GROMACS .gro file of C-alpha atoms in nm:
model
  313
    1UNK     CA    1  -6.281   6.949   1.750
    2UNK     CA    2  -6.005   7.172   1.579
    3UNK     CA    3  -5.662   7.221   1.751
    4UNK     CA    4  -5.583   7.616   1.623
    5UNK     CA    5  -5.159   7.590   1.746
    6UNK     CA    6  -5.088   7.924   1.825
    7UNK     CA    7  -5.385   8.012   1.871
    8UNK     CA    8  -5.451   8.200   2.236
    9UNK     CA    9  -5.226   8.508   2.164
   10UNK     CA   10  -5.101   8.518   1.784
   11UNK     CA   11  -5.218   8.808   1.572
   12UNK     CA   12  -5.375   8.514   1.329
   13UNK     CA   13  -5.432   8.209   1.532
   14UNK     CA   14  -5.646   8.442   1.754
   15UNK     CA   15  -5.859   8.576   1.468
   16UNK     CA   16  -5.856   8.264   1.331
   17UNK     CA   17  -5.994   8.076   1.606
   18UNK     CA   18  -6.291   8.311   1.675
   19UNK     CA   19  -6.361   8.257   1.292
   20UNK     CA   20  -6.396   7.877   1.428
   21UNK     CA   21  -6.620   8.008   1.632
   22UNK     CA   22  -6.853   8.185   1.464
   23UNK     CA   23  -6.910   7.883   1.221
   24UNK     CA   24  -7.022   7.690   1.520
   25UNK     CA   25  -6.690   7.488   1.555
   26UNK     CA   26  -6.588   7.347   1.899
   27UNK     CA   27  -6.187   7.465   1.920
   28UNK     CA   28  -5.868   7.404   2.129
   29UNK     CA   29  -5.604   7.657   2.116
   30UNK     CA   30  -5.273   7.681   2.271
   31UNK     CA   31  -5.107   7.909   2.477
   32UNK     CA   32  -4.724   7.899   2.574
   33UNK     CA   33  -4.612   8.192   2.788
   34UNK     CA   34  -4.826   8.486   2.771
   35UNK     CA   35  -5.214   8.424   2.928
   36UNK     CA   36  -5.366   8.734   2.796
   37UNK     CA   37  -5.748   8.620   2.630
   38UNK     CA   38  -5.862   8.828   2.349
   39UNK     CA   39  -6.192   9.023   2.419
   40UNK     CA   40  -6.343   8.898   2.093
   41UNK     CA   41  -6.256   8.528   2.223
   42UNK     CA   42  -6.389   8.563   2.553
   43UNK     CA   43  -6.780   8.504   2.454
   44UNK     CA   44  -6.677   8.202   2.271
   45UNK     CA   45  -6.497   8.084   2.586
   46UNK     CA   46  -6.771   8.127   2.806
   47UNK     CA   47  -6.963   7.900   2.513
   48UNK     CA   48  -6.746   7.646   2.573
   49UNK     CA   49  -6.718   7.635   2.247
   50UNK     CA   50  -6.286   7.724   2.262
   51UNK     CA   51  -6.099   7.572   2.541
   52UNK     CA   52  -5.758   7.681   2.678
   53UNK     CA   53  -5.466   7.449   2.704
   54UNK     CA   54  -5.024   7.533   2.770
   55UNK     CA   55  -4.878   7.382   2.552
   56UNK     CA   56  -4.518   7.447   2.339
   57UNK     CA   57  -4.580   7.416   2.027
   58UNK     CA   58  -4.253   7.224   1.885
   59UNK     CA   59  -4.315   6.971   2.234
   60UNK     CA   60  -4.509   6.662   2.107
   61UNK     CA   61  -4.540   6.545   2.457
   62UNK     CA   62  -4.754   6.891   2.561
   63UNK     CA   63  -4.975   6.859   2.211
   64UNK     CA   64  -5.031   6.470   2.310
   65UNK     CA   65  -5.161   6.578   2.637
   66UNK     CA   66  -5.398   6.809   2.481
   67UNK     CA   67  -5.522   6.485   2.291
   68UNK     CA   68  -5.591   6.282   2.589
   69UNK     CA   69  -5.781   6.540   2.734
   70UNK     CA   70  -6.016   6.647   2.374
   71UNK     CA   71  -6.108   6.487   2.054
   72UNK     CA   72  -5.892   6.647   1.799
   73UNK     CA   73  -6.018   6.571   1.451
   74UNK     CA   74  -5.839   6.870   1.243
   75UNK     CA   75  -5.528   7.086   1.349
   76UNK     CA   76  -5.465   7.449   1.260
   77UNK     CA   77  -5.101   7.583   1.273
   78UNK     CA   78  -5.029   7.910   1.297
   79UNK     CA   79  -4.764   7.899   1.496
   80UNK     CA   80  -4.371   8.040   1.406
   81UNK     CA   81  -4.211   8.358   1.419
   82UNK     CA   82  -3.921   8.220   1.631
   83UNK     CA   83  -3.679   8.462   1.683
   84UNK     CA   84  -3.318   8.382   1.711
   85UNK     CA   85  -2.990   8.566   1.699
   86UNK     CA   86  -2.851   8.320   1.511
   87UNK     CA   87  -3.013   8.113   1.212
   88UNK     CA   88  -2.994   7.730   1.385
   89UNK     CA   89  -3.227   7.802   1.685
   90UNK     CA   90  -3.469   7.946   1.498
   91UNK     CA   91  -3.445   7.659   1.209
   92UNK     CA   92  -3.464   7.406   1.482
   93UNK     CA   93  -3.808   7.597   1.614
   94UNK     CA   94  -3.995   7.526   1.293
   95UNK     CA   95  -3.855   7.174   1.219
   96UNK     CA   96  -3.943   7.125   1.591
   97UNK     CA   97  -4.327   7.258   1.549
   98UNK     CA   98  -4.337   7.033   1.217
   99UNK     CA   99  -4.233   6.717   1.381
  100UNK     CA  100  -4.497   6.771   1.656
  101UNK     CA  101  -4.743   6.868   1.445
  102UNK     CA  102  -4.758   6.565   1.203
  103UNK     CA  103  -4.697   6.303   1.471
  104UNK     CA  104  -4.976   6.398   1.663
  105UNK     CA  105  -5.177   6.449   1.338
  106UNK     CA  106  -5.045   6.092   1.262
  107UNK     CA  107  -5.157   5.921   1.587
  108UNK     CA  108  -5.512   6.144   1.633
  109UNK     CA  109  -5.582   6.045   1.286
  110UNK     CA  110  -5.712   6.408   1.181
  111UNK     CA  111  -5.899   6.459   0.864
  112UNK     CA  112  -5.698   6.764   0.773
  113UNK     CA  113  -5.379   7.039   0.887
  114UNK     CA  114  -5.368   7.348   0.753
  115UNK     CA  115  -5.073   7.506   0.785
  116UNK     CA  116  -5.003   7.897   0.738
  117UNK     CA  117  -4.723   8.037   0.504
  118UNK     CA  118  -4.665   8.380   0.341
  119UNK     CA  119  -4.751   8.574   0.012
  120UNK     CA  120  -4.368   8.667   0.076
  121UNK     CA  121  -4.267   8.371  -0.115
  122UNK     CA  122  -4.348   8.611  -0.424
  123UNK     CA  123  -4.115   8.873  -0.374
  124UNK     CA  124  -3.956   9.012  -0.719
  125UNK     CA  125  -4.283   8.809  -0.915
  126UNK     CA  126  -4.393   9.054  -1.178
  127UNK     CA  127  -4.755   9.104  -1.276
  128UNK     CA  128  -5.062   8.914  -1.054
  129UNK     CA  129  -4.920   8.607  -0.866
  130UNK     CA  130  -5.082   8.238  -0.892
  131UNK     CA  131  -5.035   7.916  -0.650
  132UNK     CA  132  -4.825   7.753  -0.983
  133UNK     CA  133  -4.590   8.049  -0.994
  134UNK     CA  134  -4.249   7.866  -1.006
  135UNK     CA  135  -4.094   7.951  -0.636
  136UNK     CA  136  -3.703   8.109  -0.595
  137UNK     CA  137  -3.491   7.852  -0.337
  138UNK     CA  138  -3.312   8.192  -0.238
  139UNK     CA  139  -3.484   8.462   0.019
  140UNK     CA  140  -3.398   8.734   0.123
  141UNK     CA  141  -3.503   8.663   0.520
  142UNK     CA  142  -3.533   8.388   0.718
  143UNK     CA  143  -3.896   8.386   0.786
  144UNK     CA  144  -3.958   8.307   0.429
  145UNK     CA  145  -3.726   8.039   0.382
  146UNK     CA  146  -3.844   7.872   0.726
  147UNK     CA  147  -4.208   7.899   0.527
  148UNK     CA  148  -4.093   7.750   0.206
  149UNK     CA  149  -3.938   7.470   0.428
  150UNK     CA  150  -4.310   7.399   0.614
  151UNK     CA  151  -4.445   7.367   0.207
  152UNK     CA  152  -4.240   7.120   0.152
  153UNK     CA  153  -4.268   6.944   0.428
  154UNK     CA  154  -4.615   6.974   0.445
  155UNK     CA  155  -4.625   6.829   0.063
  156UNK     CA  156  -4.447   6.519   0.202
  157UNK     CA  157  -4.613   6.466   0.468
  158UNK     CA  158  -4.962   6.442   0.233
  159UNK     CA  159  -4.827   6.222   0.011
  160UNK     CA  160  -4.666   5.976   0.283
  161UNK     CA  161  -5.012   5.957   0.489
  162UNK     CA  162  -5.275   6.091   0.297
  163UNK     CA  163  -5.394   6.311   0.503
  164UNK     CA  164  -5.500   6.621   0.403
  165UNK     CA  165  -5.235   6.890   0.433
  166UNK     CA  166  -5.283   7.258   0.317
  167UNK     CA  167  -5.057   7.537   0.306
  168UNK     CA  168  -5.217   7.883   0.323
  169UNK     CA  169  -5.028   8.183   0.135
  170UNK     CA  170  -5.105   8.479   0.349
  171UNK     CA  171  -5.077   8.853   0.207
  172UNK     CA  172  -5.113   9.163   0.369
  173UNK     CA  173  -5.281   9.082   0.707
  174UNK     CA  174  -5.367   9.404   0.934
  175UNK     CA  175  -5.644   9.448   1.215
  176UNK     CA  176  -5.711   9.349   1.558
  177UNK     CA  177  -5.485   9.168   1.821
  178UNK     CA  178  -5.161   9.245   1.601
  179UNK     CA  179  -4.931   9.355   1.851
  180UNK     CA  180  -4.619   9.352   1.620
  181UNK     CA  181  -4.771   9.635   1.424
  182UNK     CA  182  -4.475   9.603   1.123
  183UNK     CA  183  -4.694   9.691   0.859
  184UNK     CA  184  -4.810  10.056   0.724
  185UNK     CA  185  -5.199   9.992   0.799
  186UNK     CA  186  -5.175   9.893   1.165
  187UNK     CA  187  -4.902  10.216   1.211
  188UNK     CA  188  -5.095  10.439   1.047
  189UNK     CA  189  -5.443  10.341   1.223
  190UNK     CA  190  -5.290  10.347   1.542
  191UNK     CA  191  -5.120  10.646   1.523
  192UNK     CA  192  -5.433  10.840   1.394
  193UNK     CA  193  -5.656  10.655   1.750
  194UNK     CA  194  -5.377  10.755   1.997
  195UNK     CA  195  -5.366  11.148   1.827
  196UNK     CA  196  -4.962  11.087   1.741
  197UNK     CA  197  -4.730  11.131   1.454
  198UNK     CA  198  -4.688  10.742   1.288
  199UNK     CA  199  -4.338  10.560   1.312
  200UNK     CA  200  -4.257  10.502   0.943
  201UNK     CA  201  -3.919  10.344   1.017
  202UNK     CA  202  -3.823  10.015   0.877
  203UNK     CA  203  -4.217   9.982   0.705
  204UNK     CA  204  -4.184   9.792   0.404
  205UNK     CA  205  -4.354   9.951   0.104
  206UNK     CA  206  -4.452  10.209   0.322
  207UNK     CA  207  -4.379  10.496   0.099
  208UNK     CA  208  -4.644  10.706  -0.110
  209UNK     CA  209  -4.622  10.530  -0.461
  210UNK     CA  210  -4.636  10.147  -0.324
  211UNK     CA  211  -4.943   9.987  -0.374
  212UNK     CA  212  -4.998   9.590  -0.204
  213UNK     CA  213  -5.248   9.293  -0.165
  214UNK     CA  214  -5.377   9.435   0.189
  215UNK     CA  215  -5.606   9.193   0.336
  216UNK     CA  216  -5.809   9.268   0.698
  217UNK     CA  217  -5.775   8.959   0.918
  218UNK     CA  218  -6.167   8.930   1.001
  219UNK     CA  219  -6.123   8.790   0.619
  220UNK     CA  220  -5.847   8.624   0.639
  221UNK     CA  221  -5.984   8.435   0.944
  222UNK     CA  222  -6.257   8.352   0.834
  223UNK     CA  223  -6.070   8.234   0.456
  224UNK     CA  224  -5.856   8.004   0.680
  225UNK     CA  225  -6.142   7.845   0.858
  226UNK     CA  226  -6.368   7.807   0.554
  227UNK     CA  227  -6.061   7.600   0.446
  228UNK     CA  228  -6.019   7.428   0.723
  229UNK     CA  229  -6.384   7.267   0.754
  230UNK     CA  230  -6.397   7.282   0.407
  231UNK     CA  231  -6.565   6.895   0.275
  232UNK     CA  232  -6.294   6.870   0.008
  233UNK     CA  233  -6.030   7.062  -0.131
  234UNK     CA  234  -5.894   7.060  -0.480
  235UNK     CA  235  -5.536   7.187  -0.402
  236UNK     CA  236  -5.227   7.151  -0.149
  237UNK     CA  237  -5.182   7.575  -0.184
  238UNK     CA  238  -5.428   7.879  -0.180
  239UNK     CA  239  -5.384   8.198  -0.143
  240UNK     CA  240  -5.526   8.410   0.096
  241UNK     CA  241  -5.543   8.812  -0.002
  242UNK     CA  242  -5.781   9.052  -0.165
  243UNK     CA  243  -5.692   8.991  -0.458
  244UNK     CA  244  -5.603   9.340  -0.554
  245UNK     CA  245  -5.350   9.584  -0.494
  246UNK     CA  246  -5.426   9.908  -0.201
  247UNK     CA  247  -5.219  10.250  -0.312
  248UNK     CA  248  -5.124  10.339   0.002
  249UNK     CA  249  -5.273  10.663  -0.104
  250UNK     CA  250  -5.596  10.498  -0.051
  251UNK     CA  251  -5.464  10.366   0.319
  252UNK     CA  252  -5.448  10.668   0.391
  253UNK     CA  253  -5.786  10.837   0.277
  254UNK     CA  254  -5.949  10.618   0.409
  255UNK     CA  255  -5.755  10.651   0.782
  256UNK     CA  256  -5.845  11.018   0.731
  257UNK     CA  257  -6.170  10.983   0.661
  258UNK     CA  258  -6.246  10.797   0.961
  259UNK     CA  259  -6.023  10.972   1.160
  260UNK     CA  260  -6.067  11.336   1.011
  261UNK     CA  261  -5.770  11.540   1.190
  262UNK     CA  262  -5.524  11.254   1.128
  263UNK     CA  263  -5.188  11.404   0.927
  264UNK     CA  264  -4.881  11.180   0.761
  265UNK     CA  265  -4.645  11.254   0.489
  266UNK     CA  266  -4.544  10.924   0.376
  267UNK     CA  267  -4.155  10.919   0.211
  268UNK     CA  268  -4.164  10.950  -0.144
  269UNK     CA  269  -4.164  10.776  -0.457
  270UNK     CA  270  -4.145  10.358  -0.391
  271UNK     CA  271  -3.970  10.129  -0.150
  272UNK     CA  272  -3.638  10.036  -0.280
  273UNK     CA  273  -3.720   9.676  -0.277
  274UNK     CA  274  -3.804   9.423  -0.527
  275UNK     CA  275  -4.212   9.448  -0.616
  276UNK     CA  276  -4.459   9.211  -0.371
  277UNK     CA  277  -4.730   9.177  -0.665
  278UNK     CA  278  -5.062   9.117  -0.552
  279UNK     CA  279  -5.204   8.728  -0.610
  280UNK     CA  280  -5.458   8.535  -0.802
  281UNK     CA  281  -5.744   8.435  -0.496
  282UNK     CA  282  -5.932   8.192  -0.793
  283UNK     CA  283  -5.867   7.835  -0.625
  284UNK     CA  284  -5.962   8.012  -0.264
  285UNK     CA  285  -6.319   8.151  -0.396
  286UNK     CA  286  -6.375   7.810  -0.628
  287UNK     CA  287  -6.366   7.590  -0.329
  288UNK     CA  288  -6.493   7.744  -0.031
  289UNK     CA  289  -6.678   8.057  -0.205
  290UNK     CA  290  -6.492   8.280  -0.001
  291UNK     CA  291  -6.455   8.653  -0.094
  292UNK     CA  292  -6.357   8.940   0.127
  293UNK     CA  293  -6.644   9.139   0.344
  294UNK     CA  294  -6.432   9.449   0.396
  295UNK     CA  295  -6.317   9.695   0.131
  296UNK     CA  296  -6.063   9.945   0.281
  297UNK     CA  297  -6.285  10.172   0.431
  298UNK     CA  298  -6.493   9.947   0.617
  299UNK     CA  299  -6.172   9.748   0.736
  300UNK     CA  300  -6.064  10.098   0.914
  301UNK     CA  301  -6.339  10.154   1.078
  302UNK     CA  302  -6.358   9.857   1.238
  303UNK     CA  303  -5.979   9.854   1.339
  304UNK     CA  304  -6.048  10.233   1.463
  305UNK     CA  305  -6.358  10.076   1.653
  306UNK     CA  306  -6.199   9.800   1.807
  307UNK     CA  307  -5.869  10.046   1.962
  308UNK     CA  308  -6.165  10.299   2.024
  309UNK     CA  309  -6.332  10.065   2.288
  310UNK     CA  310  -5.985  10.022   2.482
  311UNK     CA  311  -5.805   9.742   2.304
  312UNK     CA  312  -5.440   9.806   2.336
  313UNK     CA  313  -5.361   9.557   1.992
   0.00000   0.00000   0.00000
């Protein structure tokens, strides 16, 4: 049984743990504060094939209670994003979620952790981005040095146990159950649904001539889980993406063409920020075959579907 931490109400560990799912995998995820179940989760549910449990995710004590109560032979973390006004709570969130993690992966003996990171890490990289790109120490936010901390960690913590521990790189996730809605995709689509104008404030490379590694999150669900229950792995890093840049021209064709009456003028020119480059997917599709099942139209339509049939996210 897989432990997917984060998994009841995140944008990925949702996605990602109906991907469990539909390979036939017995789950666990966690919820902390919010109880709100994901439609798409509910059949699996009702399976008993995912079960519920609270649980913090930087408490050891709540995971170890999950552990008495299930077999837990793999763990999936997800989980981060804590926000802070000040840089040591938030700091303290992910070393906190790391130390749980591994000690309970320790004691339960798991056969693998996969933990997620960010395609962020290649920010100013010029040309297509590999897993052996040399990394900068320096970021410009805190969410990506908090990532590059997990790596690291999460390299150590292989080599002390010898358990297998994966880091996935994740680029350009949009779709279902993201309630942040930061990036252009999710704006646009949900702006064209609810028959409104699109908030293009504060969307990075949002503007007409940026072009980025947009991946929809059925795919990058189901890229997680293949790695995941994957029999062996040849590498600590993947990355998970397309594996080719989207103009943002083409975003929004293909939101027109689904949605016909839709309008946007997106600002000009590029975003005046260094280049996000889009990544090499070869170690990904070598050892689990994976390869994306939605081009850009397809990927729209479903999103437009989904908010269609009453989904607020």
């Amino acid at each position: 049984m897989i432990l997917v931490v984060g998994g009841l109400n995140g944008f990925i560990g949702s996605n990602t743990t109906e991907a469990l799912g539909e390979q036939g995998q017995e789950c666990v995820v966690t919820r902390h504060d919010n109880t709100e179940v994901p439609r798409f989760l509910q059949k699996h549910i009702d399976r008993r094939h995912v079960f519920i449990e609270p649980a913090d995710a930087t408490s050891t004590a709540d995971l170890r209670r999950i552990g008495e109560k299930h077999k837990i032979d793999g763990i999936v973390n997800v989980g981060g994003g804590f926000k802070a006004e000040s840089p040591v709570p938030g700091l303290k969130g992910y070393f906190d979620m790391l130390a749980a993690t591994v000690q309970v992966a320790v004691e339960w003996k798991v056969k693998r952790v996969t933990f997620s990171s960010t395609g962020g890490v290649y920010l100013g990289v010029q040309g297509q981005a590999d897993e052996e790109q040399p990394i900068l120490l320096q970021s410009p936010f805190p969410i990506l040095a908090y990532q590059k901390i997990v790596e690291v960690a999460a390299n150590e913590f292989a080599k002390k146990t010898g358990i297998s521990t994966i880091c996935v790189r994740l680029m350009g996730m949009y779709g279902p159950f993201d309630g942040a809605q930061l990036g252009l995709p999710a704006r646009l689509v949900h702006a064209a649904v609810a028959g409104v104008a699109p908030n293009l404030e504060n969307v990075f490379f949002g503007n007409t001539d940026d072009a980025i590694d947009l991946c929809y999150v059925k795919d990058m669900a189901r890229a997680i889980a293949l790695i995941q229950t994957a029999e062996k792995l040849q590498y600590d890093v993947y990355n998970i993406a397309s594996g080719k840049p989207t103009p943002n021209k083409e975003l929004v064709e293909a939101v027109k063409r689904v949605v016909p009456d839709f309008k946007v003028d997106l600002p000009p020119g590029h975003f005046p920020f260094p280049p996000l480059p889009p990544v090499e997917t070869k170690r990904l599709q070598a050892d689990t075959g994976f390869s994306p099942r939605f081009d850009t139209r397809s990927a729209i339509q479903d999103y437009v579907d989904w908010l269609k049939a009453g989904n607020p996210k």
